[in-house]
Coordinates of N, CA and C in Angstrom, one line a residue:
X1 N 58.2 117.8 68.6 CA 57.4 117.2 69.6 C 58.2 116.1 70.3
X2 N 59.2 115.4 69.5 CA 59.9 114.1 70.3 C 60.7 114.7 71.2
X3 N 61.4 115.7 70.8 CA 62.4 116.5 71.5 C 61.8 117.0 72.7
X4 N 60.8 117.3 72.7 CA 60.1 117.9 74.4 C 60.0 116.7 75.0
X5 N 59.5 115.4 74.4 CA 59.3 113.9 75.4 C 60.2 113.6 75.9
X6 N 61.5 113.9 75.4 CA 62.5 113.7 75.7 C 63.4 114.7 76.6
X7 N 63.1 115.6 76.3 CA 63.4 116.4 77.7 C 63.1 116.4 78.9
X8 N 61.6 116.6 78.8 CA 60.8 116.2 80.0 C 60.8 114.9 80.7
X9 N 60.7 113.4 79.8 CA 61.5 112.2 80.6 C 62.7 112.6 81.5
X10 N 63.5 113.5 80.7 CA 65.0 113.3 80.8 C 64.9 113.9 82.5
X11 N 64.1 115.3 82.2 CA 64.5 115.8 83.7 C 63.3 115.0 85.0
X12 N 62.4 114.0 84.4 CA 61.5 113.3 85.6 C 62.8 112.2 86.1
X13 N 63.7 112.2 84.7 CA 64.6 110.6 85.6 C 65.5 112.0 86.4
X14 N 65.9 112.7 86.2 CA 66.9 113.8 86.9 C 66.2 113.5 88.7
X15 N 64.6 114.3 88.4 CA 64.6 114.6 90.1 C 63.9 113.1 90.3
X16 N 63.7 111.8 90.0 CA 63.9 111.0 90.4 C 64.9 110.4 91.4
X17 N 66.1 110.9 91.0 CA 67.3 110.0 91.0 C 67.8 110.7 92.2
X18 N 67.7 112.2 92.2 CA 68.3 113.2 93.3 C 67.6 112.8 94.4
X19 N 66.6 112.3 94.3 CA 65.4 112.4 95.4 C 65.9 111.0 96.5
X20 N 66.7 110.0 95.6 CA 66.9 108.5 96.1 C 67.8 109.2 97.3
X21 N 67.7 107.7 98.9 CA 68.7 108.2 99.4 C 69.8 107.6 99.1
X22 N 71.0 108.3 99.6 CA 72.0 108.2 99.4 C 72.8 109.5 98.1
X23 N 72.1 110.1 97.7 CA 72.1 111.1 96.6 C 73.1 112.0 97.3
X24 N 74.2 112.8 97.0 CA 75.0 114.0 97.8 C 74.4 115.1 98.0
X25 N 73.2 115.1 98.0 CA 72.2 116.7 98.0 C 71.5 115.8 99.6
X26 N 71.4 114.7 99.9 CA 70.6 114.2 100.9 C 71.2 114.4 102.2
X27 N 70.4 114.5 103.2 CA 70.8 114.7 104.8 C 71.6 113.3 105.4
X28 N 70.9 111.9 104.8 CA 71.7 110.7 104.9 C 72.9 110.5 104.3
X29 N 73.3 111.2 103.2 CA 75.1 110.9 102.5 C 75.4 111.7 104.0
X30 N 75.1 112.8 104.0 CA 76.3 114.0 104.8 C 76.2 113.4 106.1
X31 N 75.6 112.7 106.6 CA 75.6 112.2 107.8 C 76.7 110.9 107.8
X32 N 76.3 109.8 106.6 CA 77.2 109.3 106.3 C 78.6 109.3 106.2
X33 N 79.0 110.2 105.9 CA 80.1 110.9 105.4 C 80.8 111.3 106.4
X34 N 80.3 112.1 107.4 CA 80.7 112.5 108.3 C 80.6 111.7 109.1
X35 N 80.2 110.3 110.0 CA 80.8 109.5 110.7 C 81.6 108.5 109.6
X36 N 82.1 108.1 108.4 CA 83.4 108.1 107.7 C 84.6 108.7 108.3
X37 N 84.3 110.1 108.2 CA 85.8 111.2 108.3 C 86.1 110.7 109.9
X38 N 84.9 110.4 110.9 CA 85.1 110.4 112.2 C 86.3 109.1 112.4
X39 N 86.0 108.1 111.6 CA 86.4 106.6 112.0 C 87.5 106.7 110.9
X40 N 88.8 107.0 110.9 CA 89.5 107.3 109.9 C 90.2 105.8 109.8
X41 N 90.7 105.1 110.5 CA 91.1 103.7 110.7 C 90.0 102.4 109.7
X42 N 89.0 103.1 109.9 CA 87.9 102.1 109.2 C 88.2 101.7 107.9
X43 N 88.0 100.6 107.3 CA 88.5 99.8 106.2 C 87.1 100.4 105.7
X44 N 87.8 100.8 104.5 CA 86.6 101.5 103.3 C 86.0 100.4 102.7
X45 N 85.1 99.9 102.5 CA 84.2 99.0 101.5 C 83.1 99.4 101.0
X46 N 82.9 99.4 99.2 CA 81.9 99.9 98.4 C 81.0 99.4 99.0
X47 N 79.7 100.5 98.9 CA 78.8 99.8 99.2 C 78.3 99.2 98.1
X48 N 76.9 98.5 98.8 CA 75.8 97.6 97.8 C 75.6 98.4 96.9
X49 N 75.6 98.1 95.7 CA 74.9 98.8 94.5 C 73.3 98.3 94.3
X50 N 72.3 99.0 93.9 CA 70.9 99.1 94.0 C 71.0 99.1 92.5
X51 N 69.8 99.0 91.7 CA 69.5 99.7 90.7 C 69.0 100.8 90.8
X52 N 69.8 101.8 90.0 CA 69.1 103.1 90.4 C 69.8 104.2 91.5
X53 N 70.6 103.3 92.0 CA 71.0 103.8 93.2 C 72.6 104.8 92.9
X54 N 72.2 106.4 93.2 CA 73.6 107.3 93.3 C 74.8 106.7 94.2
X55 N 75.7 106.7 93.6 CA 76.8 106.3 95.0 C 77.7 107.2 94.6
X56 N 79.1 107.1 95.9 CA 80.1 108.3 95.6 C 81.1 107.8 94.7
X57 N 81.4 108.0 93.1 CA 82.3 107.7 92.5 C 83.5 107.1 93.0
X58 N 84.6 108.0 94.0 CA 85.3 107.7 95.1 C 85.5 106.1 95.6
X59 N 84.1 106.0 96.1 CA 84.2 104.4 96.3 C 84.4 103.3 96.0
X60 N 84.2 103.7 94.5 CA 83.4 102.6 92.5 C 85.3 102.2 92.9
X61 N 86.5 103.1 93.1 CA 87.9 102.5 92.9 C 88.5 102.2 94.0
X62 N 87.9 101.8 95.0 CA 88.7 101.3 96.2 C 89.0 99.6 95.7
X63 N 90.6 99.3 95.6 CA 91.0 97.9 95.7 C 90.2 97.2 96.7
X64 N 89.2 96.0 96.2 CA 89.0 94.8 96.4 C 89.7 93.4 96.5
X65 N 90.5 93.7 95.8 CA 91.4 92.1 96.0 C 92.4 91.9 97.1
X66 N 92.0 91.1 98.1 CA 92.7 90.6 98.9 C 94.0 90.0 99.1
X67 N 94.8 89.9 97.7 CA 95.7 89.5 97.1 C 97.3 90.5 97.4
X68 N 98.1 90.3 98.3 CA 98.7 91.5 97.9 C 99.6 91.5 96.9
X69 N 100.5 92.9 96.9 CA 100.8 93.4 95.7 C 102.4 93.1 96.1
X70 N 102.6 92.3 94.9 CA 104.1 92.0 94.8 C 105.3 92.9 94.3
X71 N 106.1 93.2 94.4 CA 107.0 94.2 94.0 C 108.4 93.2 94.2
X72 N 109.7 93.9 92.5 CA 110.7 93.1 92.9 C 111.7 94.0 91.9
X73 N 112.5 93.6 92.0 CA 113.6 94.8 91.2 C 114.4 93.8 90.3
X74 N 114.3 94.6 88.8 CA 114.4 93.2 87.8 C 115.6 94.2 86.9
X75 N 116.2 93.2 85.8 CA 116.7 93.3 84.7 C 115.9 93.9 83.3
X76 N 115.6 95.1 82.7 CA 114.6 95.3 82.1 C 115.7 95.5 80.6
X77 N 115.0 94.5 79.6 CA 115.4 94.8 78.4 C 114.1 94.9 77.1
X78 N 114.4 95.1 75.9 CA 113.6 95.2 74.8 C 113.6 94.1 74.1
X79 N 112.4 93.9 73.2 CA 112.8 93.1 72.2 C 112.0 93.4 71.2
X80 N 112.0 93.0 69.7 CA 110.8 93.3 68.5 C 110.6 91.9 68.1
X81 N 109.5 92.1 66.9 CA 108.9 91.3 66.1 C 109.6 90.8 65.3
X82 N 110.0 91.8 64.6 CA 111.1 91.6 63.2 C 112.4 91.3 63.7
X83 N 113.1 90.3 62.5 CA 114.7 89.9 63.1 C 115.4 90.9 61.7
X84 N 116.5 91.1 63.0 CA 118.0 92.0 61.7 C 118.5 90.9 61.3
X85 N 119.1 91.6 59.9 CA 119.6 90.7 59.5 C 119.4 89.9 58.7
X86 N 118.4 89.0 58.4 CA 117.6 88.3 57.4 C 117.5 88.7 56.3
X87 N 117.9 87.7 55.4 CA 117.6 88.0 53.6 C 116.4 88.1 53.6
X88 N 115.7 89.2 52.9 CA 114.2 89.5 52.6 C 113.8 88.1 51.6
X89 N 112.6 87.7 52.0 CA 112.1 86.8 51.3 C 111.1 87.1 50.7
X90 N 110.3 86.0 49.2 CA 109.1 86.6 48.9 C 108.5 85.8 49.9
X91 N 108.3 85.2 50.6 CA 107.6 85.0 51.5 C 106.8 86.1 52.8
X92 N 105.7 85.8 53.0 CA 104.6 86.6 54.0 C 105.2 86.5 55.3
X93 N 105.7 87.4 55.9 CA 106.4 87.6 57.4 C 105.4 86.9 57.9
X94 N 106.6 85.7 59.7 CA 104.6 85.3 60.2 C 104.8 85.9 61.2
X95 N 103.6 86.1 62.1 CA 103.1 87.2 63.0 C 104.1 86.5 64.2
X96 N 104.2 87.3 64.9 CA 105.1 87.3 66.5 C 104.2 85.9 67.1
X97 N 104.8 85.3 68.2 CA 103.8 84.7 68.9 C 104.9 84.3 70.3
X98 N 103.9 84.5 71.3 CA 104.7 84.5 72.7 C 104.6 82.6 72.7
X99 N 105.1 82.4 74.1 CA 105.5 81.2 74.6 C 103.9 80.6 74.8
X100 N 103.3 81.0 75.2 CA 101.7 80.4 74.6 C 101.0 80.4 73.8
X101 N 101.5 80.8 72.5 CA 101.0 80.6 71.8 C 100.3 82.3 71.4
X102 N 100.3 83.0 72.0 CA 99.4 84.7 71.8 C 100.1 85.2 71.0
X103 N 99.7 85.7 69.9 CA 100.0 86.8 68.6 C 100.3 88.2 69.2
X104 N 101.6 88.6 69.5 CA 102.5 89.9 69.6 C 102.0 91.2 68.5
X105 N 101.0 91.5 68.6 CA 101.0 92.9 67.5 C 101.2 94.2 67.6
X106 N 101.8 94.9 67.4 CA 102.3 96.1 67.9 C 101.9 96.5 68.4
X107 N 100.9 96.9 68.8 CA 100.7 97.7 69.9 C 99.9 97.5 70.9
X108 N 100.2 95.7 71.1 CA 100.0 95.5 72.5 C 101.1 95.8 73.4
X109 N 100.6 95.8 75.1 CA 101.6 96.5 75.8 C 102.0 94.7 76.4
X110 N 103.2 93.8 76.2 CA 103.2 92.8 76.8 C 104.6 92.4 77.0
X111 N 104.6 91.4 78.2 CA 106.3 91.4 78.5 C 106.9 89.8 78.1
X112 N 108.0 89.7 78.6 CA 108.2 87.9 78.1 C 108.9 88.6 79.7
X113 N 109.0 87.2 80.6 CA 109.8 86.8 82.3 C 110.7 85.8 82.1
X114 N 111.3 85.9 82.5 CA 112.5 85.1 83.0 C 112.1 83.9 83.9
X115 N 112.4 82.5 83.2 CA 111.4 81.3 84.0 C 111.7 81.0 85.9
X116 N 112.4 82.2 86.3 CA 112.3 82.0 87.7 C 111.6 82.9 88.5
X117 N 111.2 84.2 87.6 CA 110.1 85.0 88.0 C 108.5 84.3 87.5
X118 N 108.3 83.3 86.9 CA 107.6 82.1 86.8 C 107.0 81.0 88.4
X119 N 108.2 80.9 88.7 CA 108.9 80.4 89.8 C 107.6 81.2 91.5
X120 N 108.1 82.6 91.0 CA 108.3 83.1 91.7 C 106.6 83.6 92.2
X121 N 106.0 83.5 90.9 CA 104.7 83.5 91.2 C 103.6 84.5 90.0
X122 N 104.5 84.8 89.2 CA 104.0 85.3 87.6 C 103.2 84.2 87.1
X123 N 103.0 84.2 85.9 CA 101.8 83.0 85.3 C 101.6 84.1 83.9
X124 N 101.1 83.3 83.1 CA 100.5 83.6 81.5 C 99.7 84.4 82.0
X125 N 99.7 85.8 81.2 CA 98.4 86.7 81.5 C 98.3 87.1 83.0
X126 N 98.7 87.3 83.7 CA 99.1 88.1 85.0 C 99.7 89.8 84.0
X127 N 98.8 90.7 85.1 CA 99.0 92.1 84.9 C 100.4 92.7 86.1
X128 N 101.3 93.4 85.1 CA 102.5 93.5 85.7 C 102.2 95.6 85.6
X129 N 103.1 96.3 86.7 CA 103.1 97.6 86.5 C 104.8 97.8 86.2
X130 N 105.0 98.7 85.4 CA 106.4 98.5 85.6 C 107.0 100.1 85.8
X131 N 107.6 100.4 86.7 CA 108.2 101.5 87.3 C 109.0 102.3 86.2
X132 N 108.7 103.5 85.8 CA 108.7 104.6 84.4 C 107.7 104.4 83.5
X133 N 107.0 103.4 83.4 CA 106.1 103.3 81.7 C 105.1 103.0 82.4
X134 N 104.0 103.9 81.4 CA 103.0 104.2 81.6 C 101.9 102.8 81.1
X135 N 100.7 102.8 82.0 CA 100.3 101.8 82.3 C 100.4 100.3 82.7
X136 N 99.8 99.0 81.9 CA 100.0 98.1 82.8 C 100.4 97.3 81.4
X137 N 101.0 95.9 81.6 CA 101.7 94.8 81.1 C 101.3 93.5 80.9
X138 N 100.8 92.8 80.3 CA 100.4 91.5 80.4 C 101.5 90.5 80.1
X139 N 101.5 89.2 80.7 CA 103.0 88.2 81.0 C 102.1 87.3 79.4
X140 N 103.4 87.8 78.3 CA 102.8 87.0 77.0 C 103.9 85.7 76.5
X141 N 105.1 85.9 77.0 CA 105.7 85.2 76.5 C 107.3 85.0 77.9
X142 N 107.8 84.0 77.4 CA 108.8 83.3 78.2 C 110.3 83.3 77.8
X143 N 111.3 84.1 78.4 CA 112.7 84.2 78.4 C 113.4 83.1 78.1
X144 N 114.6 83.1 77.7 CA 115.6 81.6 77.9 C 115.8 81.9 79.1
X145 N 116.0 80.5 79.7 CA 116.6 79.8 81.2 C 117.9 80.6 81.4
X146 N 118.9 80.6 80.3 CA 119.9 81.8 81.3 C 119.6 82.8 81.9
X147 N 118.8 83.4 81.8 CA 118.1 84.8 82.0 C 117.7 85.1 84.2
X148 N 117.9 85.7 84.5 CA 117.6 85.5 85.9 C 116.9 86.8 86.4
X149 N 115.5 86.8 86.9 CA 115.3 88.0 87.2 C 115.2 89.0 86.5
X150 N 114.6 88.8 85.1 CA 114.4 89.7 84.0 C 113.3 90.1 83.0
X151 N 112.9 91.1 82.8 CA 111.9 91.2 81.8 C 112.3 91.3 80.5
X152 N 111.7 91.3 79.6 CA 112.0 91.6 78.1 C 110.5 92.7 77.7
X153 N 110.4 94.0 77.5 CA 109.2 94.7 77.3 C 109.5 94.5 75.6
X154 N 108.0 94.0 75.0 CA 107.5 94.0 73.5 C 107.7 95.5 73.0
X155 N 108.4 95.8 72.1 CA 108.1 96.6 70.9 C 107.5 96.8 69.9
X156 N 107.1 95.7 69.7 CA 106.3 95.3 68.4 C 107.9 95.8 67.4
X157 N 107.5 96.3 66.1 CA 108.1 96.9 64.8 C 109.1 98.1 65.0
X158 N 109.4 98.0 66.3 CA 110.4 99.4 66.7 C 111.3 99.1 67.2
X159 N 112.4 99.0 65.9 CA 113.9 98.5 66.5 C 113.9 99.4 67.2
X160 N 114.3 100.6 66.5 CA 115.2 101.8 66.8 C 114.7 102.1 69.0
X161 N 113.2 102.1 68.9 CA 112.8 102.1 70.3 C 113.4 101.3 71.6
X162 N 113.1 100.0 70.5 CA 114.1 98.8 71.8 C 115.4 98.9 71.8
X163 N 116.4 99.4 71.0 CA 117.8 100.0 70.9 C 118.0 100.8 71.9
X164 N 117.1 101.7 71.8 CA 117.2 102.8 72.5 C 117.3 103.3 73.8
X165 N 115.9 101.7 74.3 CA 115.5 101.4 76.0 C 117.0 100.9 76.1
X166 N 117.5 99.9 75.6 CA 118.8 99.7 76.1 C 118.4 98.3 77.2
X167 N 119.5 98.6 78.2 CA 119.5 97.4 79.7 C 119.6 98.8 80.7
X168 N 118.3 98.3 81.8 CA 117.7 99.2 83.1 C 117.6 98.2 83.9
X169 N 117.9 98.6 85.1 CA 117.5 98.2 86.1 C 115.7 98.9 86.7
X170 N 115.0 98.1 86.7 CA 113.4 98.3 87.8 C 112.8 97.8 88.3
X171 N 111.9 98.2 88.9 CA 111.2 97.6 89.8 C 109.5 97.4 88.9
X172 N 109.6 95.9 89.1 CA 107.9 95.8 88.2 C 107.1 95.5 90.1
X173 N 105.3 95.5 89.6 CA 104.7 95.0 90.8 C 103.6 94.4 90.0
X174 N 103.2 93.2 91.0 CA 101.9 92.6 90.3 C 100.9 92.5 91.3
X175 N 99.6 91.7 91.5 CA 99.1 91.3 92.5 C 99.6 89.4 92.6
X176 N 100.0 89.3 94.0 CA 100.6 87.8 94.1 C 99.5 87.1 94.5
X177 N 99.3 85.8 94.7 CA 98.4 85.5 94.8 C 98.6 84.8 96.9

């Protein structure tokens, strides 16, 4: 018996929702839509969200931030958690921690900058994209002053990985402010 209440709710919210306008079965999307396609220059902006209200997925990811997007071509290197070299101690390894103070654990994805890409308009916690690796970067920790124009990408526990990335030249992008 719950399982029919539940059905039946389920499909009154169904043709509820189809019936709203703006729904892609309605005569007002397609009309919408189609003076869209006409005005191809027009600056896309999501509309109002309603409660309740269908909208075109499509729109939910159009960039809002009026910020634009910085791009710069850097010195890309690795680094880990663990140091070579070191006499094992009985002592409890202490955890990573960036230039602010943030705990490095493997498998966050985070970078250390170079204090003149600081300079330049980076900041603690700024999301960086970096050109070959997949997804995004957070600014966790801070380079030595020799350093010019450089990233360091976290490894966490993976020498062999950061060995391996070596020294690249890429291009990271952020949003500037």
């Amino acid at each position: 018996m719950r399982h029919i209440y539940f059905t039946i709710l389920t499909l009154a919210l169904a043709a509820t929702l189809l019936a709203q306008p703006g729904c892609a079965r309605t005569r007002d999307a397609k009309q919408s839509a189609l003076q869209a396609s006409q005005a191809p220059n027009a600056a896309k902006t999501p509309p109002s969200l309603a409660l309740g209200q269908i909208v075109d997925p499509g729109s939910l990811f159009i960039a809002t931030s009026s910020a634009p997007t910085k791009t710069l071509r850097v010195k890309a290197m690795a680094y880990t958690a663990c140091s070579v070299g070191k006499k094992k101690s009985k002592r409890k390894a202490r955890t990573a921690r960036g230039a602010w103070g943030d705990t490095l654990t493997p498998g966050i994805k985070a970078v250390a900058v170079s204090p003149d890409l600081l300079e330049m308009g980076l900041d603690h916690g700024d999301v960086i994209t970096i050109e070959g690796l997949p997804g995004q970067y957070k600014v966790l920790d801070v380079m030595h002053s020799r350093h010019d124009k450089s990233i360091d990408i976290f490894y966490g526990d993976d020498q062999c990985g950061a060995i391996q990335w070596g020294r690249r030249s890429l291009t990271i992008s952020w949003q500037g402010d």
